[in-house]
Coordinates of C-alpha atoms in Angstrom, one line a residue:
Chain D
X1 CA -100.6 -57.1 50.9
X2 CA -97.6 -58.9 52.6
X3 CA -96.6 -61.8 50.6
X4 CA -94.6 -63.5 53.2
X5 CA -96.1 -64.9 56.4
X6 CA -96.0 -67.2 59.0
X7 CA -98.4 -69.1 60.2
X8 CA -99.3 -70.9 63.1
X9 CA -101.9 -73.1 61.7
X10 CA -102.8 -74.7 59.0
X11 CA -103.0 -72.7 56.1
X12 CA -104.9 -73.5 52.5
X13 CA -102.9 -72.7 49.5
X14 CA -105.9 -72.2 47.1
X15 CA -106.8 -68.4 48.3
X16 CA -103.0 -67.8 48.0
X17 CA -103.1 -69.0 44.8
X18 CA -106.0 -67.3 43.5
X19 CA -104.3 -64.2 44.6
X20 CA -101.7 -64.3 42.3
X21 CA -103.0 -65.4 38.9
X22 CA -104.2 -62.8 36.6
X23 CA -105.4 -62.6 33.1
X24 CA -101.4 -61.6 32.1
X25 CA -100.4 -64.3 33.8
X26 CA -99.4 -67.1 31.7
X27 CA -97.6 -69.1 33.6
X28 CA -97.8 -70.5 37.0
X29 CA -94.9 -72.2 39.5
X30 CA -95.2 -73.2 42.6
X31 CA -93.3 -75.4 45.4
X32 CA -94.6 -77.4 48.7
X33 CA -92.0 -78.5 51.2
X34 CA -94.0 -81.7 53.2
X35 CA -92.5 -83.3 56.7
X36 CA -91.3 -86.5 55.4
X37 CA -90.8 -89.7 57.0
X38 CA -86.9 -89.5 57.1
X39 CA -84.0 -87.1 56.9
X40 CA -80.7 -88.5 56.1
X41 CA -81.2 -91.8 56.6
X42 CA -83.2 -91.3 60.2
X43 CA -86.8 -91.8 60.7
X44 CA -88.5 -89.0 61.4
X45 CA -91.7 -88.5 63.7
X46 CA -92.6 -84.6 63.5
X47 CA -91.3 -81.6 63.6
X48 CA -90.9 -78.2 65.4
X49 CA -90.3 -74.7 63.9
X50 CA -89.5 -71.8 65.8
X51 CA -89.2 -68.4 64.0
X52 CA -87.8 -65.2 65.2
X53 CA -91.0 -64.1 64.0
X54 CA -90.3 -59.9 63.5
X55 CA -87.6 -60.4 61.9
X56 CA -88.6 -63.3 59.8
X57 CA -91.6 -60.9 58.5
X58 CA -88.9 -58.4 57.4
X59 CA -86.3 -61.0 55.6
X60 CA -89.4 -62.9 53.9
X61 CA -90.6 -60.2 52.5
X62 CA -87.4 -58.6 51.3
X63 CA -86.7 -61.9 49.5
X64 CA -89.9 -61.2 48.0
X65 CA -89.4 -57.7 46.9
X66 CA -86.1 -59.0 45.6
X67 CA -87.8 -61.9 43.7
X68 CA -90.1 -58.9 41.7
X69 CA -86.9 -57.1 40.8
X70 CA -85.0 -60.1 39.8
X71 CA -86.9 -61.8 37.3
X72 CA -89.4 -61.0 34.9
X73 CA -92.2 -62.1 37.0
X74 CA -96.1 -60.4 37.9
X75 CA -95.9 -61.8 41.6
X76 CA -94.8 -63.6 44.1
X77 CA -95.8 -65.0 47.8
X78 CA -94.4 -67.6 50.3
X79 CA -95.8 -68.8 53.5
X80 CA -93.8 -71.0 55.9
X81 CA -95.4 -72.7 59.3
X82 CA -94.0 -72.8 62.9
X83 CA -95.3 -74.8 65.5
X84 CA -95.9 -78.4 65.9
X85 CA -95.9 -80.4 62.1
X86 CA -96.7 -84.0 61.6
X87 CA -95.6 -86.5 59.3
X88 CA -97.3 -85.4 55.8
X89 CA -98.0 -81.6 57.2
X90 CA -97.3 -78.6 54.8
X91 CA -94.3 -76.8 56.4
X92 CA -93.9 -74.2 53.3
X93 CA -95.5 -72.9 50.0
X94 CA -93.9 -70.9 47.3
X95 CA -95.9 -69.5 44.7
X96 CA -95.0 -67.2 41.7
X97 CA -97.2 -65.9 38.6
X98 CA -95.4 -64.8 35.4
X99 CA -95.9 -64.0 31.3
X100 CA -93.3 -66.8 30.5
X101 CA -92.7 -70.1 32.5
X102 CA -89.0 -69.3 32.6
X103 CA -88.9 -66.6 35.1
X104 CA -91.7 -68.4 36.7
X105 CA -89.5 -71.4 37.7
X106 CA -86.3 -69.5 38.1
X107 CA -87.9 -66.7 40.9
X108 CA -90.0 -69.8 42.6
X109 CA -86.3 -71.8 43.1
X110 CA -84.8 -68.6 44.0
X111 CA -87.2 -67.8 46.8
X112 CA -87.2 -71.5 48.4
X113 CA -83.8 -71.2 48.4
X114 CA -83.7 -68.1 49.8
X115 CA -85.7 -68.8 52.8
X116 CA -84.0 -71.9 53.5
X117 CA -80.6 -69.8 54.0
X118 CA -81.7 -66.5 55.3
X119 CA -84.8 -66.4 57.1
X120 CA -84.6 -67.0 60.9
X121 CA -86.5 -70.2 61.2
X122 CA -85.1 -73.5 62.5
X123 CA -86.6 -77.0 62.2
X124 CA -86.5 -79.3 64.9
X125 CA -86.9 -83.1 64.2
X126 CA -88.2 -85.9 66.6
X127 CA -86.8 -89.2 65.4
X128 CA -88.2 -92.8 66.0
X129 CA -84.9 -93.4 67.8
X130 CA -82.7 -90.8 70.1
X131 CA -83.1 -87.1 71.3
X132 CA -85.0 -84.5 69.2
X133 CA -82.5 -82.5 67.9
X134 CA -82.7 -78.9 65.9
X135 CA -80.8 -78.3 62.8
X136 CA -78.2 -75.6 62.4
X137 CA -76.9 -76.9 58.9
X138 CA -73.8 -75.5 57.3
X139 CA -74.2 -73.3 54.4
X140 CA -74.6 -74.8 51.8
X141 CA -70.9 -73.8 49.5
Chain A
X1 CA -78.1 -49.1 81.0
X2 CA -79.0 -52.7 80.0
X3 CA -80.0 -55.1 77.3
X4 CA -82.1 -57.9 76.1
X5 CA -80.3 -60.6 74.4
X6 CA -83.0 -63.4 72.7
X7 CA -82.2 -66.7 72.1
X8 CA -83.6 -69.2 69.7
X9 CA -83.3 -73.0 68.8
X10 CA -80.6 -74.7 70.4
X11 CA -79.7 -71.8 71.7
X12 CA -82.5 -71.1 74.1
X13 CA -82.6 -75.0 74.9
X14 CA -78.7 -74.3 76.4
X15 CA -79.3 -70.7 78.0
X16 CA -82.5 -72.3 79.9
X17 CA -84.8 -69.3 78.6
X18 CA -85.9 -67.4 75.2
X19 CA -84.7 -64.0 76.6
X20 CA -82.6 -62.2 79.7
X21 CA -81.6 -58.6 80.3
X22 CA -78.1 -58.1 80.6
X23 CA -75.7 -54.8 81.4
X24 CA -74.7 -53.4 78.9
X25 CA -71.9 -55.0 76.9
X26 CA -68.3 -54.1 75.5
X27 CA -69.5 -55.3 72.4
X28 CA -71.6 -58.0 70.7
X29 CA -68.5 -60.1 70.4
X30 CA -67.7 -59.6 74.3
X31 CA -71.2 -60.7 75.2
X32 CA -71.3 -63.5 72.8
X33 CA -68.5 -65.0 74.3
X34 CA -69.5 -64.1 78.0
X35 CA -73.0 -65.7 77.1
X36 CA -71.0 -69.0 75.3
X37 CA -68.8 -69.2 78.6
X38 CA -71.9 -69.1 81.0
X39 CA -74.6 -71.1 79.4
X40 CA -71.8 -73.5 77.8
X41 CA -73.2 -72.6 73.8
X42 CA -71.4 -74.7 71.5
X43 CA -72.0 -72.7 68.1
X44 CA -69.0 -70.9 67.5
X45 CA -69.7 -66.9 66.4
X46 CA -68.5 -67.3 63.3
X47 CA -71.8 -69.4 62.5
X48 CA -73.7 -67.4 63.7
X49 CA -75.5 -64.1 62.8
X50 CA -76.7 -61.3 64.9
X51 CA -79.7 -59.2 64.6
X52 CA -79.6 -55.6 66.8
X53 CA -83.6 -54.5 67.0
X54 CA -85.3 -56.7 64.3
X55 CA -82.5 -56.1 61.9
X56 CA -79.3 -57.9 60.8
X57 CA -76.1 -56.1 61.6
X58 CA -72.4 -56.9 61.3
X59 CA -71.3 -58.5 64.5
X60 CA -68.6 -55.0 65.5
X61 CA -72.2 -52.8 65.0
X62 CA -72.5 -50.7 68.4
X63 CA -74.8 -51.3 70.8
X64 CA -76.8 -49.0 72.8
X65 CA -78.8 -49.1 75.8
X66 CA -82.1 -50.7 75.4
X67 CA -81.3 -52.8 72.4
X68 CA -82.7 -55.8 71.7
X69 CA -79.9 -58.5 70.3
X70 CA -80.5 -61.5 69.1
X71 CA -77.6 -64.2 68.2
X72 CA -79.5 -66.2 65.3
X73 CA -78.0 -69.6 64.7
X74 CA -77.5 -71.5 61.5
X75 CA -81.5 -71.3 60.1
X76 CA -82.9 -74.2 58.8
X77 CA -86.3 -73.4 57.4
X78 CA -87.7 -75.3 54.2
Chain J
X1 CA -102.5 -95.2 36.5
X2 CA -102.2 -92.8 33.8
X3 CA -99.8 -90.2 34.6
X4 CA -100.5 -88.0 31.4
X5 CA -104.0 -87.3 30.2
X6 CA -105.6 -85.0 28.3
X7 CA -108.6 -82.9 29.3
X8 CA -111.6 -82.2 26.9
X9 CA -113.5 -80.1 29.6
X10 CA -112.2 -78.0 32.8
X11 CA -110.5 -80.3 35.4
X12 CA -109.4 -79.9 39.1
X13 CA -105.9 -79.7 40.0
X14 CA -106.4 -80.9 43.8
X15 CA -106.8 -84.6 43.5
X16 CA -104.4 -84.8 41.0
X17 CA -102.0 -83.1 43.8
X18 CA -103.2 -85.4 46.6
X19 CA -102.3 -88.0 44.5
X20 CA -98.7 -87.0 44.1
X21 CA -98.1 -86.4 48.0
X22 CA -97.3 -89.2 50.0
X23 CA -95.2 -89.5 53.4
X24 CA -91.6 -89.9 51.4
X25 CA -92.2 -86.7 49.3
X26 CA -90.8 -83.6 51.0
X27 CA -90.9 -81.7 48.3
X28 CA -93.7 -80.9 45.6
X29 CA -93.5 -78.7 42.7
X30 CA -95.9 -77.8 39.9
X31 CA -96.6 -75.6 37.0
X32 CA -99.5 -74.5 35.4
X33 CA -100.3 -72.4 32.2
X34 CA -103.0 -69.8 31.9
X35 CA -104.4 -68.5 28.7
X36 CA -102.9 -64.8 28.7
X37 CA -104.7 -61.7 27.4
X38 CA -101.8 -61.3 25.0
X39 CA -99.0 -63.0 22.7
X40 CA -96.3 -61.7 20.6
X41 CA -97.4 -58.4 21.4
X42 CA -101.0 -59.1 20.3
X43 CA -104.5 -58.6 22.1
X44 CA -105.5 -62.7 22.5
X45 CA -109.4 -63.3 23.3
X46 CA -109.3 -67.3 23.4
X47 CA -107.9 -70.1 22.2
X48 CA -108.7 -73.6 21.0
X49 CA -106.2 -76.5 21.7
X50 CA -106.3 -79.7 19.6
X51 CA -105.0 -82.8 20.3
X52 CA -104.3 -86.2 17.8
X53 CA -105.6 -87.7 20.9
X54 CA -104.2 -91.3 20.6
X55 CA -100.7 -90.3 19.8
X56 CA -100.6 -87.5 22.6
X57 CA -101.8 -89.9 25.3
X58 CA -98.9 -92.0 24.4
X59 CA -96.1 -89.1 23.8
X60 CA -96.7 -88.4 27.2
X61 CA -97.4 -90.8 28.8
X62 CA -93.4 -91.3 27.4
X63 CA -92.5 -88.2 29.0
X64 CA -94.2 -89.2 32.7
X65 CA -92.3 -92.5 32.1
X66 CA -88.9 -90.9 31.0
X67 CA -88.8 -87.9 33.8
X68 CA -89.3 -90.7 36.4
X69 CA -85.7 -91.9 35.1
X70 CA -84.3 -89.2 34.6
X71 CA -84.9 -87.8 37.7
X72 CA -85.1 -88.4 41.8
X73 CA -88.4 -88.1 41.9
X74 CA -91.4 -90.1 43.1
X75 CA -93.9 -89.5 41.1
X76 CA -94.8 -86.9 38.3
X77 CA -98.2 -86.1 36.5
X78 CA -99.9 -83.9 33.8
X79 CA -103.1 -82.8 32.1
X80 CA -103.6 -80.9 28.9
X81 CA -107.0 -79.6 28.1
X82 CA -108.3 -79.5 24.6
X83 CA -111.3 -77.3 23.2
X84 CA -112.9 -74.1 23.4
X85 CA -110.7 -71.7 26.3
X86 CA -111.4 -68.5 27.3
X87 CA -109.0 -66.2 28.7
X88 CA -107.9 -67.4 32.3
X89 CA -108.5 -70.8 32.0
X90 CA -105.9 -73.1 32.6
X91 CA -104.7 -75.1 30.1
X92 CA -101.9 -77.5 31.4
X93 CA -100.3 -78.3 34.4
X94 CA -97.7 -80.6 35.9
X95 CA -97.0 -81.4 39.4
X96 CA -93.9 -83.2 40.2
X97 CA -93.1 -84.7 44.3
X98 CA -89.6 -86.3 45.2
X99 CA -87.6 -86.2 48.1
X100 CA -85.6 -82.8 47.5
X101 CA -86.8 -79.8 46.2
X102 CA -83.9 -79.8 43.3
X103 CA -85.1 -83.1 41.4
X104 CA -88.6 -81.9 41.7
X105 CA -88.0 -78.4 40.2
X106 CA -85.9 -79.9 37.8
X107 CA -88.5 -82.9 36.4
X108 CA -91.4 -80.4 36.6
X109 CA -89.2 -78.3 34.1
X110 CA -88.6 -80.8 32.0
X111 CA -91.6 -82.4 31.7
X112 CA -93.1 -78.9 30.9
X113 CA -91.0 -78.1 27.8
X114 CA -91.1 -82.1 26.6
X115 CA -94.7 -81.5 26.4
X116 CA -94.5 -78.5 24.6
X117 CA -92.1 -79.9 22.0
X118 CA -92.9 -83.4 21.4
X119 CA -97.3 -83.9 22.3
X120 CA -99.3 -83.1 19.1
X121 CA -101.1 -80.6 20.5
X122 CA -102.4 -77.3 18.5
X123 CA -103.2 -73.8 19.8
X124 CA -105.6 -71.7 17.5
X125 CA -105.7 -68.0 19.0
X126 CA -108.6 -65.8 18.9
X127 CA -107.4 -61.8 18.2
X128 CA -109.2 -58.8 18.8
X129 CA -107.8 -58.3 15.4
X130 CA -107.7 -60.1 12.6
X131 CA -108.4 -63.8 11.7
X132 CA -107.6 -66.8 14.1
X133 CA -104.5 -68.3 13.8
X134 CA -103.0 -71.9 14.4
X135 CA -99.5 -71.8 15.8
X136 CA -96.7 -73.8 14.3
X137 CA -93.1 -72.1 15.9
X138 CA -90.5 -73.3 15.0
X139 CA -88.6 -75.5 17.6
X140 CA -86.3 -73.7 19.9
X141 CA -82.6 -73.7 19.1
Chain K
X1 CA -105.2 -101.2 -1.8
X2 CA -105.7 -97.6 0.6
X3 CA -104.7 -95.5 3.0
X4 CA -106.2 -93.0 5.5
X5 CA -104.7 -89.8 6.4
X6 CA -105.6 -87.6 9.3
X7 CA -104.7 -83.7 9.3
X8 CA -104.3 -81.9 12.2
X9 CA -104.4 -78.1 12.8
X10 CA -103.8 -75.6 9.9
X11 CA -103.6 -79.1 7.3
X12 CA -106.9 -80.0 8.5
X13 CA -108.0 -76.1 7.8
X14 CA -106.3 -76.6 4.2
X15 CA -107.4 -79.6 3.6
X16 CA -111.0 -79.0 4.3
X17 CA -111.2 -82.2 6.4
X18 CA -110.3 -84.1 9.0
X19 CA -109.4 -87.2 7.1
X20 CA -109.1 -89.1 3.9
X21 CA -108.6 -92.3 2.0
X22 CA -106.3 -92.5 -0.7
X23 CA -105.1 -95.2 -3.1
X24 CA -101.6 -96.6 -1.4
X25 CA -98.9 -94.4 -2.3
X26 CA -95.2 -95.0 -3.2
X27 CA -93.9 -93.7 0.0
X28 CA -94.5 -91.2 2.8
X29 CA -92.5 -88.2 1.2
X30 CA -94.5 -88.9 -2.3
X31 CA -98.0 -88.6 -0.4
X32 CA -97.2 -85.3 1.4
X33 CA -95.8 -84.0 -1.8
X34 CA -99.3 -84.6 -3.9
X35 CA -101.1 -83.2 -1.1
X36 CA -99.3 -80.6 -0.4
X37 CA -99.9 -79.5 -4.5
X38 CA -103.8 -80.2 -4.1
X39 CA -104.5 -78.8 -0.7
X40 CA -101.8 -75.8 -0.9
X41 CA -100.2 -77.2 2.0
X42 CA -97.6 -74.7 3.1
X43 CA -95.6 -76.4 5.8
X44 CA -92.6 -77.9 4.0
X45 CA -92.5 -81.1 4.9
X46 CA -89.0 -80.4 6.5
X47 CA -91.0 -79.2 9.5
X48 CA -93.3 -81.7 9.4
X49 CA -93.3 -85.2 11.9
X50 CA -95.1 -88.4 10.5
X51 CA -97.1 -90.9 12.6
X52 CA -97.8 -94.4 11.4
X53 CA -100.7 -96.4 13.1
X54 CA -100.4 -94.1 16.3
X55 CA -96.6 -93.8 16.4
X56 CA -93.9 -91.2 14.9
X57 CA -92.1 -92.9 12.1
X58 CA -89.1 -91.7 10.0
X59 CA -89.9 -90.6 6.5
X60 CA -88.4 -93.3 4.4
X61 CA -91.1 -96.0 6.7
X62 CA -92.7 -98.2 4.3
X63 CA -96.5 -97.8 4.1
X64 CA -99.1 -100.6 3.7
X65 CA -102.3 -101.0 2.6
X66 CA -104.6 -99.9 5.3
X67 CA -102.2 -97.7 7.6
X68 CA -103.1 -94.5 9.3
X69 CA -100.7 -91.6 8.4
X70 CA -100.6 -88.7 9.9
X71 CA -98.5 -85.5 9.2
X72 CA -97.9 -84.3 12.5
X73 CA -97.2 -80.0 11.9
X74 CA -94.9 -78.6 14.7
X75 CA -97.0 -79.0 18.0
X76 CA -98.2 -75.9 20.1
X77 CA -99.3 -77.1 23.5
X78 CA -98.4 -75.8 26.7

């Protein structure tokens, strides 16, 4: 099963869910990133990812494979959109299953984080004022 | 003896296109520069990663002929 | 609205979701807890959760109201069920939106281990072996 | 001149009930202290919360005639 993926479309989170918990699983985490209405202090009107979708596949789902060794945790999956995203769209889900809610929270952080700095996808936002414009943040020290 | 360099993001906005084929290079920091010169990129290397065939490699990694190279700006997923 | 509530009977997470996510949220986190197969080592076949209803409604309701100061968040829920559970069921969860995904991991956390400290709530486990047990642990150092 | 007490949990299983009225004790600590000796109450009540009328009190709160007193035994959820 891969446990990262992009999607084009729309995707539901409760089969990805249903995947992961397990009668040893105690604990559930999970985290949603939305397209909000504003991103440091501009208003925002959609968005735009582009992926370099091969290797995005491979670095997804070595940050995966890296979650399971890392923490104490029964599994893990992330999925993250491209394409065009309204306002209110769901542009990435993180989900982990665990014994204790711990490791749970601590490999679901991990993983967002992960993906935000290493996977090659970029985000670019159309504003209610000015030119579209893609973000190539800074790393974060 | 040539090869594919892919661009992404703002990138590909600058070069015009999402891909070219291009004689083979010195190295990946000669064409990067070559490529910044000519289609006026303003992301200087250092931010910048590089991907030879699908898989991140330091920037003084040979190349060969047929590779596919990709120049991946700051990411911004999430 | 009441942010906490407790649950006598099996409830749906997804409109307790939808009513977190709104066009400012970018970020959404949750957490839920399973009934395990095991505890401590021992085979668990259910449990029974029991509430001092009146004084857990308002202990968490505290807890909503306190992670929404504490935090940068925009809104924060969570349900407790009491009763009969079996193994798999779920038996709390708490969903947590704000604007960045570090407030929201953060409150979701919080809120989770206020709950499990401060809301008179009791878990009786059914074993495979040997009698049925209410848990009283001692609080965490 | 009474008061009702509610048990929760393993009191309630000791107890044999859910609740009870007593005659108005002296304070809190002298309540739990006669209970604990008829119902063999094993919790000390150093582990032990209080709730007056639907809200945790300290253990030197008065008591009047009529209150609702819970001994709250350390909680479980999640």
């Amino acid at each position: 099963m891969n446990r990262f993926a992009i999607s084009e479309v729309v995707f539901e989170i409760a089969p990805l869910r249903e995947q992961l918990l397990g009668h040893q699983a105690g604990a559930y985490a999970s985290f949603e990133g939305w397209v909000r209405d504003h991103n440091e202090g501009r208003a925002v009107q959609g968005l735009f990812y582009e992926s370099y979708r091969a290797l995005a596949d491979t670095e997804g789902q070595a940050i995966i494979n890296q979650a399971l060794q890392r923490f104490a945790i029964t599994g893990a999956a992330c999925v993250h959109r491209t394409g065009e995203l309204a306002l209110g769209d769901l542009a990435v889900w993180v989900g982990v299953s665990a014994g204790h809610r711990g490791p749970a929270f601590d490999a679901c952080r991990w993983i967002i984080d992960e993906v935000k700095t290493r996977v090659p996808l970029w985000k670019r936002e159309r504003y209610a004022q000015g030119p579209a414009t893609w973000l190539h943040p800074d790393p974060e020290p | 003896m040539s090869v594919t360099v892919l661009y992404f993001a703002s990138l590909r906005d600058a070069a015009g296109c999402d891909r070219e084929s291009l004689p083979l290079p010195a190295s990946i920091q000669v064409l990067y520069a070559e490529l910044s010169a000519r289609h006026g990129f303003v992301l200087p290397a250092a931010k910048l990663r590089v991907a030879v065939d699908g898989a991140f490699v330091p920037w003084d990694s040979p190349v060969n002929d047929g590779s596919e190279i990709a120049f991946i700006p700051p990411v911004s997923g999430g």
